[in-house]
Coordinates of C-alpha atoms in Angstrom, one line a residue:
M931 CA 0.0 0.0 0.0
S932 CA 2.8 2.4 0.9
Q933 CA 4.5 1.6 -2.3
R934 CA 1.5 2.8 -4.2
I935 CA 0.9 5.9 -2.1
T936 CA 4.5 7.2 -2.3
P937 CA 4.7 7.6 -6.1
A938 CA 1.2 9.1 -6.1
M939 CA 2.2 11.7 -3.5
K940 CA 5.4 12.4 -5.4
F941 CA 3.4 13.0 -8.5
Y942 CA 0.9 15.3 -6.8
L943 CA 3.7 17.4 -5.2
T944 CA 5.7 17.6 -8.5
Y945 CA 2.7 18.6 -10.5
S946 CA 1.7 21.2 -7.8
W947 CA 5.2 22.6 -7.7
T948 CA 5.3 22.8 -11.5
E949 CA 2.0 24.7 -11.6
A950 CA 3.2 27.1 -8.9
R951 CA 6.3 27.9 -10.8
K952 CA 4.3 28.4 -14.0
H953 CA 1.8 30.8 -12.4
K954 CA 4.1 32.8 -10.1
C955 CA 1.7 35.8 -9.7
N956 CA -1.3 33.7 -8.6
T957 CA 1.0 31.7 -6.3
C958 CA 2.4 34.8 -4.7
L959 CA -1.0 36.3 -4.1
S960 CA -2.3 33.1 -2.6
V961 CA 0.7 32.7 -0.3
C962 CA 0.4 36.3 0.8
A963 CA -3.3 36.0 1.6
V964 CA -2.8 32.8 3.7
F965 CA 0.3 34.2 5.3
M966 CA -1.3 37.5 6.4
V967 CA -4.4 35.7 7.9
V968 CA -2.2 33.2 9.8
L969 CA 0.1 35.9 11.0
I970 CA -2.7 38.2 12.2
A971 CA -4.7 35.4 13.8
A972 CA -1.7 34.0 15.7
L973 CA -0.6 37.4 17.0
C974 CA -4.1 38.6 17.8
Y975 CA -5.2 35.6 19.8
T976 CA -1.8 35.5 21.6
L977 CA -2.4 39.2 22.5
V978 CA -5.9 38.4 23.6
D979 CA -4.8 35.6 25.8
N980 CA -2.2 37.9 27.4
S981 CA -4.3 41.1 27.3
A982 CA -5.4 40.6 30.9
I983 CA -2.0 41.8 32.0
V984 CA -2.9 45.3 30.9
F985 CA -6.0 45.4 33.1
F986 CA -4.1 43.6 35.8
R987 CA -1.5 46.3 35.9
K988 CA -4.2 49.0 35.8
A989 CA -5.8 47.5 38.9
E990 CA -2.4 47.4 40.6
H991 CA -2.0 51.1 40.0
Y992 CA -5.1 51.7 42.1
F993 CA -4.1 49.6 45.2
G994 CA -0.7 48.0 44.9
E995 CA 0.8 44.7 44.0
Y996 CA -1.1 42.4 46.4
D997 CA -4.1 40.1 46.1
I998 CA -5.5 40.0 49.6
K999 CA -5.4 42.4 52.6
I1000 CA -6.5 41.1 56.0
T1001 CA -7.0 43.3 59.1
P1002 CA -8.1 42.3 62.7
Q1003 CA -11.8 42.4 63.2
N1004 CA -12.2 42.5 67.0
A1005 CA -8.8 43.8 68.1
P1006 CA -6.4 46.6 67.3
F1007 CA -3.7 44.2 66.1
F1008 CA -3.0 40.5 65.8
N1009 CA 0.0 38.1 66.1
Y1010 CA 1.7 37.8 62.7
S1011 CA 4.0 35.0 64.0
L1012 CA 0.9 32.8 64.5
I1013 CA -0.5 33.7 61.1
E1014 CA 2.8 32.9 59.4
T1015 CA 2.8 29.5 61.1
I1016 CA -0.8 28.7 60.1
L1017 CA -0.3 29.8 56.4
S1018 CA 3.0 27.9 56.1
E1019 CA 1.3 24.7 57.1
H1020 CA -1.0 25.1 54.2
A1021 CA 1.7 25.9 51.6
I1022 CA 0.8 29.6 51.5
H1023 CA 4.2 31.3 51.4
Y1024 CA 3.8 34.8 50.0
H1025 CA 2.6 37.1 52.8
C1026 CA 4.0 40.1 54.7
P1027 CA 3.1 42.3 57.7
R1028 CA 2.6 46.0 57.9
L1029 CA 2.2 48.3 60.9
V1030 CA 0.2 51.4 60.2
Y1031 CA 0.1 54.3 62.7
N1032 CA -2.7 56.7 63.4
E1033 CA -1.8 59.6 61.1
T1034 CA -3.5 62.3 63.3
Q1035 CA -0.8 62.2 66.0
N1036 CA 2.5 61.7 64.1
Y1037 CA 5.2 64.4 64.0
L1038 CA 8.3 64.8 61.8
F1039 CA 10.6 67.7 62.4
A1040 CA 12.6 69.9 60.1
P1041 CA 16.4 69.3 59.9
Q1042 CA 17.2 72.3 62.1
C1043 CA 15.2 70.7 64.9
Y1044 CA 17.8 68.0 65.5
D1045 CA 20.4 70.4 67.0
A1046 CA 17.8 72.4 68.8
L1047 CA 16.1 69.4 70.4
T1048 CA 19.1 67.3 71.2
V1049 CA 20.3 67.8 74.8
D1050 CA 23.0 65.2 74.7
D1051 CA 23.8 62.0 72.8
T1052 CA 21.3 60.0 74.7
G1053 CA 18.1 61.5 73.5
P1054 CA 16.0 64.4 72.4
G1055 CA 15.1 67.5 74.4
V1056 CA 11.4 67.5 73.8
Y1057 CA 10.8 65.8 77.1
D1058 CA 9.9 68.1 80.0
H1059 CA 11.8 68.2 83.3
D1060 CA 9.9 65.1 84.5
G1061 CA 11.4 63.1 81.6
C1062 CA 8.1 62.8 79.7
T1063 CA 6.1 64.5 76.9
A1064 CA 2.9 66.1 78.1
N1065 CA -0.5 66.0 76.5
A1066 CA 0.0 69.5 75.2
F1067 CA 2.9 68.4 72.9
N1068 CA 3.9 71.5 71.1
V1069 CA 7.4 71.9 69.7
S1070 CA 6.8 75.3 68.1
Q1071 CA 8.0 76.8 71.4
F1072 CA 11.5 76.1 70.1
A1073 CA 12.6 79.1 68.0
E1074 CA 14.9 77.0 65.9
C1075 CA 12.3 74.3 65.4
A1076 CA 9.2 76.2 64.1
H1077 CA 8.8 73.8 61.1
Y1078 CA 7.4 70.4 61.5
A1079 CA 4.8 68.1 59.9
S1080 CA 1.9 66.4 61.6
E1081 CA -1.0 64.3 60.7
F1082 CA 0.8 62.1 58.1
P1083 CA 0.7 58.3 57.6
F1084 CA 3.6 56.4 59.0
L1085 CA 4.2 52.7 58.1
A1086 CA 6.6 50.1 59.2
I1087 CA 6.9 47.4 56.5
H1088 CA 8.9 44.3 56.0
F1089 CA 11.0 45.0 52.8
D1090 CA 12.5 41.5 52.6
K1091 CA 9.2 39.6 52.7
E1092 CA 7.5 42.0 50.3
S1093 CA 10.4 41.5 47.8
D1094 CA 10.0 37.7 48.1
M1095 CA 6.3 37.9 47.4
G1096 CA 6.6 40.3 44.5
F1097 CA 5.0 43.2 46.4
G1098 CA 6.9 46.1 44.7
R1099 CA 8.5 44.1 41.9
S1100 CA 10.5 47.0 40.5
F1101 CA 11.7 48.3 43.9
D1102 CA 15.5 48.3 44.2
M1103 CA 16.4 46.5 47.4
A1104 CA 19.6 48.5 47.6
N1105 CA 17.4 51.3 48.8
K1106 CA 16.1 49.3 51.8
P1107 CA 16.5 51.5 54.9
S1108 CA 18.5 50.3 57.9
S1109 CA 17.2 50.2 61.4
D1110 CA 17.8 53.9 62.1
E1111 CA 16.8 55.2 58.6
V1112 CA 13.5 56.2 57.0
I1113 CA 12.2 56.8 53.5
I1114 CA 10.1 59.9 53.1
S1115 CA 7.8 61.1 50.4
S1116 CA 8.8 63.8 48.0
L1117 CA 5.9 66.0 49.3
M1118 CA 7.1 65.7 52.9
A1119 CA 10.7 66.4 51.8
Q1120 CA 9.6 69.5 50.0
Q1121 CA 7.5 70.7 52.9
L1122 CA 10.3 70.3 55.5
N1123 CA 13.2 71.0 53.2
L1124 CA 14.7 67.6 53.9
S1125 CA 17.4 65.9 51.8
V1126 CA 19.1 62.5 51.8
G1127 CA 21.4 62.1 54.8
D1128 CA 19.6 64.6 57.1
I1129 CA 19.0 63.5 60.7
T1130 CA 15.8 64.5 62.3
Y1131 CA 13.3 63.4 64.9
L1132 CA 10.2 61.3 64.5
A1133 CA 7.4 61.5 67.1
L1134 CA 4.8 58.7 67.4
P1135 CA 1.9 58.5 69.8
L1136 CA 1.8 56.3 72.9
D1137 CA -1.9 56.8 73.7
D1138 CA -3.6 55.1 70.8
L1139 CA -2.3 52.0 69.0
D1140 CA 0.7 51.7 71.2
V1141 CA -1.1 51.3 74.5
P1142 CA -2.3 47.8 73.7
M1143 CA 1.1 47.2 72.1
L1144 CA 3.0 48.2 75.2
Q1145 CA 0.5 46.4 77.4
S1146 CA 1.1 43.1 75.5
Y1147 CA 4.8 43.7 75.3
I1148 CA 5.1 44.2 79.1
R1149 CA 2.8 41.3 79.7
D1150 CA 4.7 38.9 77.5
H1151 CA 8.3 39.9 78.3
L1152 CA 8.2 41.3 81.9
F1153 CA 5.5 39.2 83.5
A1154 CA 5.8 36.0 81.5
D1155 CA 5.7 33.8 84.6
V1156 CA 3.0 35.7 86.5
D1157 CA -0.7 35.0 86.5
D1158 CA -2.9 37.4 84.6
D1159 CA -4.8 38.4 87.7
L1160 CA -1.6 39.4 89.4
V1161 CA -0.3 41.2 86.3
Y1162 CA -3.3 43.4 85.8
N1163 CA -3.3 44.3 89.6
D1164 CA 0.4 45.1 89.6
T1165 CA 1.1 48.7 90.5
N1166 CA 4.0 49.2 88.1
F1167 CA 2.0 47.7 85.3
I1168 CA -0.9 50.0 85.9
N1169 CA 1.3 53.0 86.3
V1170 CA 3.1 52.4 83.0
L1171 CA -0.2 52.1 81.1
R1172 CA -1.7 55.2 82.9
M1173 CA 1.4 57.2 82.2
A1174 CA 1.3 56.2 78.5
Q1175 CA -2.3 57.3 78.2
T1176 CA -2.2 60.5 80.2
Q1177 CA 1.3 61.9 80.7
C1178 CA 3.9 60.3 78.4
T1179 CA 1.9 60.5 75.2
K1180 CA 4.7 60.7 72.6
N1181 CA 7.8 58.7 71.8
V1182 CA 10.5 60.7 70.0
F1183 CA 13.5 59.1 68.4
P1184 CA 16.2 60.2 65.8
V1185 CA 16.0 58.9 62.2
E1186 CA 18.2 59.5 59.2
V1187 CA 16.7 60.1 55.7
S1188 CA 17.9 57.4 53.4
M1189 CA 15.7 58.0 50.4
I1190 CA 13.2 60.6 49.0
A1191 CA 10.7 58.7 46.9
S1192 CA 7.5 59.3 45.0
D1193 CA 4.6 56.8 44.8
G1194 CA 5.9 55.5 41.5
S1195 CA 9.5 55.0 42.6
L1196 CA 8.6 52.5 45.2
G1197 CA 7.8 49.9 42.6
G1198 CA 4.2 49.1 43.3
K1199 CA 4.3 49.0 47.1
F1200 CA 1.7 51.7 47.1
P1201 CA -1.0 53.0 44.7
S1202 CA 0.3 55.2 42.0
R1203 CA -2.9 57.3 42.3
G1204 CA -3.6 58.7 45.6
H1205 CA -1.2 59.2 48.5
N1206 CA -1.4 57.1 51.6
W1207 CA 2.1 57.2 53.0
D1208 CA 4.7 59.8 54.0
V1209 CA 7.3 58.1 56.2
L1210 CA 8.4 54.4 55.8
M1211 CA 10.6 52.4 58.1
D1212 CA 11.8 48.8 58.1
L1213 CA 9.7 46.7 60.4
D1214 CA 12.6 44.7 61.7
G1215 CA 14.4 47.7 63.1
F1216 CA 11.4 49.8 64.1
M1217 CA 10.5 48.1 67.3
Q1218 CA 14.0 48.1 68.6
R1219 CA 14.3 51.9 67.9
F1220 CA 10.9 52.5 69.4
L1221 CA 11.5 50.7 72.7
Q1222 CA 15.0 52.0 73.1
H1223 CA 13.8 55.6 73.0
L1224 CA 10.8 55.5 75.2
P1225 CA 10.4 58.6 77.5
P1226 CA 12.8 58.5 80.5
L1227 CA 10.0 58.6 83.0
L1228 CA 8.3 55.7 81.4
L1229 CA 11.5 53.7 81.4
T1230 CA 12.0 54.5 85.1
E1231 CA 8.6 53.0 85.9
M1232 CA 9.5 50.0 83.7
H1233 CA 12.5 49.5 86.0
A1234 CA 12.8 45.8 85.0
I1235 CA 13.7 46.9 81.5
D1236 CA 17.1 48.1 80.5
S1237 CA 18.5 48.9 77.0
V1238 CA 20.1 45.4 76.8
A1239 CA 16.9 43.6 77.5
L1240 CA 15.0 45.8 75.1
S1241 CA 17.5 45.1 72.3
S1242 CA 17.3 41.4 72.7
A1243 CA 13.6 41.2 73.1
A1244 CA 12.6 43.6 70.3
A1245 CA 13.8 41.3 67.5
T1246 CA 10.6 39.2 67.8
A1247 CA 8.3 41.9 69.2
P1248 CA 7.2 43.6 65.9
Y1249 CA 5.5 40.5 64.5
E1250 CA 3.3 40.1 67.6
Y1251 CA 1.7 43.6 67.1
I1252 CA 0.6 43.9 63.4
N1253 CA -2.5 45.5 62.2
S1254 CA -2.5 44.5 58.5
V1255 CA -1.2 41.5 56.5
Y1256 CA -0.9 41.3 52.7
I1257 CA -1.1 37.9 50.9
N1258 CA -0.4 37.0 47.3
L1259 CA -1.3 33.8 45.4
N1260 CA 1.6 31.4 44.8
D1261 CA 1.2 31.8 41.0
R1262 CA -0.6 35.1 40.9
I1263 CA 0.5 36.2 37.4
D1264 CA -0.9 33.0 35.8
A1265 CA -4.0 33.3 37.9
Y1266 CA -4.9 36.7 36.4
L1267 CA -3.9 35.9 32.8
S1268 CA -7.4 35.0 31.6
T1269 CA -9.8 37.0 29.4
N1270 CA -12.7 35.4 31.4
Y1271 CA -13.3 37.4 34.6
Q1272 CA -15.3 34.4 36.0
T1273 CA -12.2 32.3 35.8
I1274 CA -10.1 34.9 37.6
Q1275 CA -12.8 35.4 40.2
K1276 CA -13.0 31.7 40.9
R1277 CA -9.3 31.4 41.5
V1278 CA -8.9 34.4 43.7
V1279 CA -12.1 34.0 45.7
G1280 CA -11.3 30.3 46.2
F1281 CA -7.9 31.2 47.5
A1282 CA -9.3 33.9 49.8
S1283 CA -11.9 31.5 51.2
Q1284 CA -9.1 29.1 52.1
V1285 CA -7.2 31.9 53.9
T1286 CA -10.3 33.0 55.8
Y1287 CA -11.0 29.4 56.8
Y1288 CA -7.5 28.8 58.0
L1289 CA -7.3 32.1 60.0
G1290 CA -10.9 32.1 61.3
W1291 CA -14.0 33.7 59.9
L1292 CA -14.7 35.8 63.0
E1293 CA -11.1 36.9 63.6
I1294 CA -10.2 38.8 60.4
E1295 CA -11.6 41.2 57.8
I1296 CA -10.6 40.5 54.2
A1297 CA -10.4 42.8 51.2
L1298 CA -10.0 41.8 47.6
D1299 CA -9.3 45.3 46.1
L1300 CA -7.4 44.0 43.1
L1301 CA -10.1 41.6 42.0
N1302 CA -12.9 44.1 42.5
T1303 CA -11.0 46.6 40.3
M1304 CA -10.4 44.0 37.6
G1305 CA -14.1 43.3 37.6
M1306 CA -14.7 46.8 36.4
S1307 CA -12.6 46.0 33.3
A1308 CA -14.2 42.7 32.5
S1309 CA -16.5 44.2 29.8
T1310 CA -13.5 45.9 28.2
M1311 CA -11.5 42.7 28.0
L1312 CA -14.6 41.0 26.5
S1313 CA -15.1 43.8 23.9
L1314 CA -11.5 43.6 22.9
G1315 CA -11.8 39.9 22.1
V1316 CA -15.0 40.4 20.2
V1317 CA -13.5 43.2 18.1
L1318 CA -10.5 41.1 17.2
D1319 CA -12.8 38.2 16.3
V1320 CA -14.7 40.4 13.9
I1321 CA -11.5 41.7 12.3
I1322 CA -10.2 38.2 11.8
F1323 CA -13.5 37.0 10.4
V1324 CA -13.5 39.8 7.8
L1325 CA -9.9 38.9 6.8
I1326 CA -10.9 35.3 6.4
V1327 CA -13.9 36.1 4.2
L1328 CA -11.8 38.4 2.0
S1329 CA -9.0 35.9 1.7
V1330 CA -11.4 33.1 0.8
L1331 CA -12.9 35.2 -1.9
L1332 CA -9.4 36.0 -3.3
L1333 CA -8.4 32.3 -3.2
Y1334 CA -11.7 31.3 -4.8
S1335 CA -11.1 33.7 -7.7
L1336 CA -7.6 32.6 -8.2
L1337 CA -8.6 28.9 -8.1
V1338 CA -11.4 29.5 -10.6
I1339 CA -9.0 31.0 -13.0
S1340 CA -6.4 28.3 -12.5
I1341 CA -8.8 25.4 -12.9
A1342 CA -10.6 27.0 -15.9
S1343 CA -7.2 27.2 -17.6
K1344 CA -6.4 23.5 -17.0
T1345 CA -9.6 21.9 -18.4
F1346 CA -7.6 20.3 -21.2
T1347 CA -5.0 18.9 -18.8
M1348 CA -7.8 17.4 -16.6
G1349 CA -9.3 15.9 -19.6
I1350 CA -6.0 14.2 -20.5
F1351 CA -5.7 12.9 -16.9
R1352 CA -9.2 11.5 -17.0
M1353 CA -8.6 10.0 -20.5
L1354 CA -5.5 8.2 -19.0
G1355 CA -7.7 6.6 -16.3
M1356 CA -7.4 9.0 -13.3
S1357 CA -10.4 8.7 -11.1
R1358 CA -12.4 11.6 -9.8
N1359 CA -11.1 11.1 -6.3
R1360 CA -7.5 11.2 -7.4
L1361 CA -8.3 14.3 -9.5
V1362 CA -9.8 16.0 -6.4
V1363 CA -6.6 15.1 -4.4
L1364 CA -4.5 16.5 -7.2
L1365 CA -6.4 19.8 -7.2
E1366 CA -6.4 20.0 -3.4
S1367 CA -2.7 19.4 -3.3
Q1368 CA -2.2 22.4 -5.5
S1369 CA -4.0 24.5 -2.9
F1370 CA -2.0 23.1 -0.1
T1371 CA 1.2 23.9 -2.0
Y1372 CA 0.8 27.5 -1.1
A1373 CA -1.2 27.0 2.1
V1374 CA 1.4 24.9 4.0
P1375 CA 4.4 27.2 3.4
A1376 CA 2.3 30.3 4.1
W1377 CA 1.1 28.7 7.3
A1378 CA 4.6 27.8 8.4
A1379 CA 6.0 31.2 7.5
G1380 CA 3.1 33.0 9.2
L1381 CA 3.7 31.1 12.5
V1382 CA 7.4 31.8 12.4
I1383 CA 7.0 35.5 11.8
A1384 CA 4.2 35.6 14.4
Q1385 CA 6.5 33.9 17.0
I1386 CA 9.2 36.6 16.3
G1387 CA 6.6 39.3 16.6
S1388 CA 5.2 37.7 19.8
V1389 CA 8.6 37.9 21.5
Y1390 CA 8.9 41.6 20.8
V1391 CA 5.2 42.5 21.5
L1392 CA 4.9 40.5 24.8
R1393 CA 8.2 41.9 26.0
M1394 CA 6.8 45.5 25.4
L1395 CA 3.5 44.5 27.1
G1396 CA 5.1 43.1 30.2
S1397 CA 8.1 45.5 30.7
P1398 CA 6.0 48.4 32.2
S1399 CA 4.7 46.0 34.9
S1400 CA 8.1 44.3 35.5
I1401 CA 6.4 41.0 34.6
E1402 CA 8.1 38.5 32.3
L1403 CA 5.4 37.1 30.1
N1404 CA 5.8 33.8 28.2
P1405 CA 7.1 34.9 24.8
L1406 CA 5.8 31.8 23.0
L1407 CA 2.6 31.7 21.0
T1408 CA -0.2 30.3 23.1
P1409 CA -1.6 26.9 22.1
T1410 CA -5.0 28.4 21.4
S1411 CA -3.5 30.9 18.9
I1412 CA -1.5 28.2 17.1
A1413 CA -4.5 25.9 16.9
I1414 CA -6.8 28.6 15.5
A1415 CA -4.2 29.9 13.1
T1416 CA -3.6 26.3 11.8
V1417 CA -7.2 25.6 11.3
I1418 CA -7.8 28.9 9.6
G1419 CA -4.7 28.7 7.4
L1420 CA -5.4 25.1 6.2
A1421 CA -9.2 25.3 6.1
M1422 CA -9.2 28.5 4.0
S1423 CA -7.6 26.8 1.0
M1424 CA -10.0 23.8 1.3
V1425 CA -13.1 26.0 1.6
A1426 CA -12.0 28.2 -1.3
S1427 CA -11.4 25.2 -3.6
V1428 CA -14.7 23.4 -3.0
L1429 CA -16.8 25.3 -5.6
P1430 CA -14.1 25.4 -8.4
I1431 CA -13.3 21.7 -8.0
S1432 CA -17.0 20.7 -7.9
S1433 CA -17.6 22.8 -11.0
A1434 CA -14.7 21.2 -12.8
L1435 CA -15.8 17.7 -12.0
S1436 CA -19.5 18.1 -12.5
N1437 CA -21.4 15.7 -14.7
K1438 CA -21.9 18.4 -17.3
Q1439 CA -18.1 18.4 -17.9
T1440 CA -17.9 15.4 -20.2
L1441 CA -14.6 14.1 -21.5
Q1442 CA -15.4 15.4 -24.9
S1443 CA -16.0 18.9 -23.6
L1444 CA -12.8 18.9 -21.6
L1445 CA -10.7 17.9 -24.6
D1446 CA -12.4 20.2 -27.0
I1447 CA -10.2 23.3 -27.3
H1448 CA -11.9 24.8 -30.4
H1449 CA -15.2 25.7 -28.8
S1450 CA -16.2 27.9 -25.9
K1451 CA -16.9 26.2 -22.6
T1452 CA -19.8 28.6 -21.9
K1453 CA -23.1 26.8 -22.0
A1454 CA -26.5 28.1 -22.6
V1455 CA -29.0 28.3 -19.8
E1456 CA -31.2 25.3 -19.7
F1457 CA -34.4 24.6 -17.8
N1458 CA -35.3 21.0 -17.0
I1459 CA -38.9 20.3 -15.8
A1460 CA -39.3 16.9 -14.2
R1461 CA -42.0 15.3 -12.1
S1462 CA -41.3 15.4 -8.3
S1463 CA -42.0 11.7 -8.0
S1464 CA -39.0 10.9 -10.1
Q1465 CA -36.6 13.1 -8.1
S1466 CA -34.3 11.9 -5.4
F1467 CA -34.2 13.1 -1.8
A1468 CA -33.8 16.9 -1.5
W1469 CA -30.6 17.0 0.4
S1470 CA -30.2 20.8 0.0
A1471 CA -33.6 21.5 1.6
F1472 CA -32.8 19.0 4.3
F1473 CA -29.6 20.8 5.3
I1474 CA -31.2 24.2 5.1
C1475 CA -33.9 23.0 7.5
L1476 CA -31.3 21.4 9.8
V1477 CA -29.2 24.6 9.9
L1478 CA -32.3 26.6 10.8
V1479 CA -33.3 24.2 13.6
L1480 CA -29.8 24.2 15.0
F1481 CA -29.7 28.0 14.8
G1482 CA -33.0 28.3 16.7
W1483 CA -31.9 25.8 19.3
V1484 CA -28.6 27.5 19.9
V1485 CA -30.2 30.9 20.4
Y1486 CA -33.0 29.5 22.6
Y1487 CA -30.5 27.6 24.8
F1488 CA -27.3 29.6 25.0
F1489 CA -28.8 33.0 25.3
P1490 CA -30.7 32.3 28.5
Q1491 CA -27.7 30.3 29.8
S1492 CA -25.4 33.3 29.3
L1493 CA -27.8 35.7 31.0
L1494 CA -28.6 33.4 34.0
N1495 CA -24.9 32.5 34.6
G1496 CA -23.6 36.0 34.0
N1497 CA -21.2 34.7 31.3
L1498 CA -20.5 37.9 29.3
E1499 CA -18.1 36.1 27.0
L1500 CA -20.8 33.7 25.8
F1501 CA -23.3 36.5 25.6
A1502 CA -21.0 38.5 23.4
V1503 CA -20.3 35.6 21.1
M1504 CA -24.0 35.0 20.7
L1505 CA -24.5 38.7 19.8
M1506 CA -21.7 38.5 17.2
M1507 CA -23.3 35.3 15.7
L1508 CA -26.6 37.0 15.5
M1509 CA -25.1 40.0 13.8
L1510 CA -23.4 37.8 11.2
S1511 CA -26.6 35.9 10.7
I1512 CA -28.5 39.2 10.0
L1513 CA -25.7 40.2 7.6
V1514 CA -25.9 36.9 5.7
G1515 CA -29.7 37.0 5.7
N1516 CA -29.7 40.5 4.3
I1517 CA -27.3 39.4 1.5
L1518 CA -29.5 36.5 0.5
L1519 CA -32.6 38.7 0.7
G1520 CA -30.9 41.3 -1.5
L1521 CA -29.9 38.7 -4.1
N1522 CA -33.4 37.3 -4.3
L1523 CA -35.1 40.8 -4.5
Q1524 CA -32.6 42.3 -6.9
H1525 CA -34.5 41.6 -10.1
L1526 CA -37.8 42.7 -8.7
L1527 CA -36.3 45.9 -7.3
E1528 CA -34.6 46.7 -10.7
R1529 CA -37.9 46.3 -12.5
L1530 CA -39.6 48.5 -9.9
V1531 CA -37.0 51.3 -10.3
L1532 CA -37.2 51.1 -14.0
R1533 CA -41.0 51.4 -13.9
L1534 CA -41.0 54.3 -11.5
L1535 CA -38.2 56.3 -13.2
L1536 CA -38.4 55.4 -16.9
S1537 CA -42.1 54.5 -17.5
W1538 CA -42.7 57.9 -19.3
W1539 CA -40.1 56.9 -21.9
E1540 CA -42.2 54.0 -23.2
V1541 CA -43.6 54.3 -26.7
Q1542 CA -47.3 53.9 -27.0
P1543 CA -48.5 51.5 -29.6
V1544 CA -50.5 52.8 -32.6
P1545 CA -54.2 52.1 -32.1

């Protein structure tokens, strides 16, 4: 069998190649048509499959590069060390803590305040003679320190963990501040005339968030072996808390400006639109600095604590007093790369449900800001896919018409050759294969060249698409785009060759007519009237009815399904199919009514020109 197939295939390919070389212009036009459609289809569907990255990045601009934000529901803070242990047990590795301070009571001084407020090397001079800051904290009494900023957001964040989870992908870790350094916003630097390297003072409240923090710290580190009833009745313990709430209301400690940054220069750690930070500090070093520079009077009451004990204990203290945790999916980029919002929602909400179940439904509040923002862009993603589908459909129709015209000309010029083949004993099936192989002669090279050029273009386009987001997209063509481009490229030639081949091999084309080169092949229009009883089964009518029934069933079933399930993608596809059906119906109606309309126009416009017969 293989010995018979191999010479036949060799003959088909040789003949097709000879015909392609003989008709170079037609071959070039056919190759270009298939090449352009395959190239555009592969690139467009690859871009559609990766277009979600644009809306993903837009959503990150509004909130930051995180998926889930959790905050305590019934307490001012929670224990991040415990949260880390629970999440690690369930293979959730990308999370980080943040400590956010009440922005109404924070103070940052101008550079000239450092010399004016520093009494000696041990601490600032903003404390009164009792060694404490009073409720009426007002540094404007210092002539050299009349400039300071208040009511600004201060955050202590974990730079290393955020870098590991991709929270701030483009942030340069070389700019990470040390334990005694801060990053300030450009607005704050302009307001206080601060520059990199300046040393100033940062004042944070002790009568709001830090009261439960100090309470827990003292309870855990100073009274670890004492019963709770004894701790909360201890005089020193009560005095320290009362003092922090009424007398020692501020903690002031020196910091050095290591970086002046805008929202965009922090690499996605904060929204690019809006401003919700002014001073940043590394969480690891923050608690140590905070506890080492407590007011002297407060330290006196906390007589069991000295600077050495504070330094050793503060290494683990920050993680026990956190008021916000940010979590990312393990494969978050792949989770958002879908044009179907329902798929994205299913992945993210499912992950968030697991996190909530592990940490406790009644213990945390969860926010899915990124997902909610992408939901607003779902219709845009859908519209983009529909527009590209329409563009590719129009290109396919135009290319099929071009290929059809070229094949009609090519086959009409080879009627004598086909007659010779049939006279030599070639069957109709082999003749069909021969003509189809001719169409595949230009379809296959054009398909291969289109995929190769599309792959080269995909590397460049996807690199440009992902570079603004610091995301490395897969530069390969997606399997969906390759499959669609392959089907379109190879099916176009087959569809375009159906009518020319059927016309060339019809029963009206006798062997004598094919070999007759002296007479025109144009036949007169003939009408055959036959009894219906003698006719065979009407396959054309059957298929028309079948198509209409299928069309009605699809509309009746899929339209309600898309509306009930909220599947916008399916709904848009149905609308496009209805639009194309209306277009095809109008074309068929116009073709059938063309003669009637022509006669009507002639009668209306030229009836006066008719010559009346002589009576």
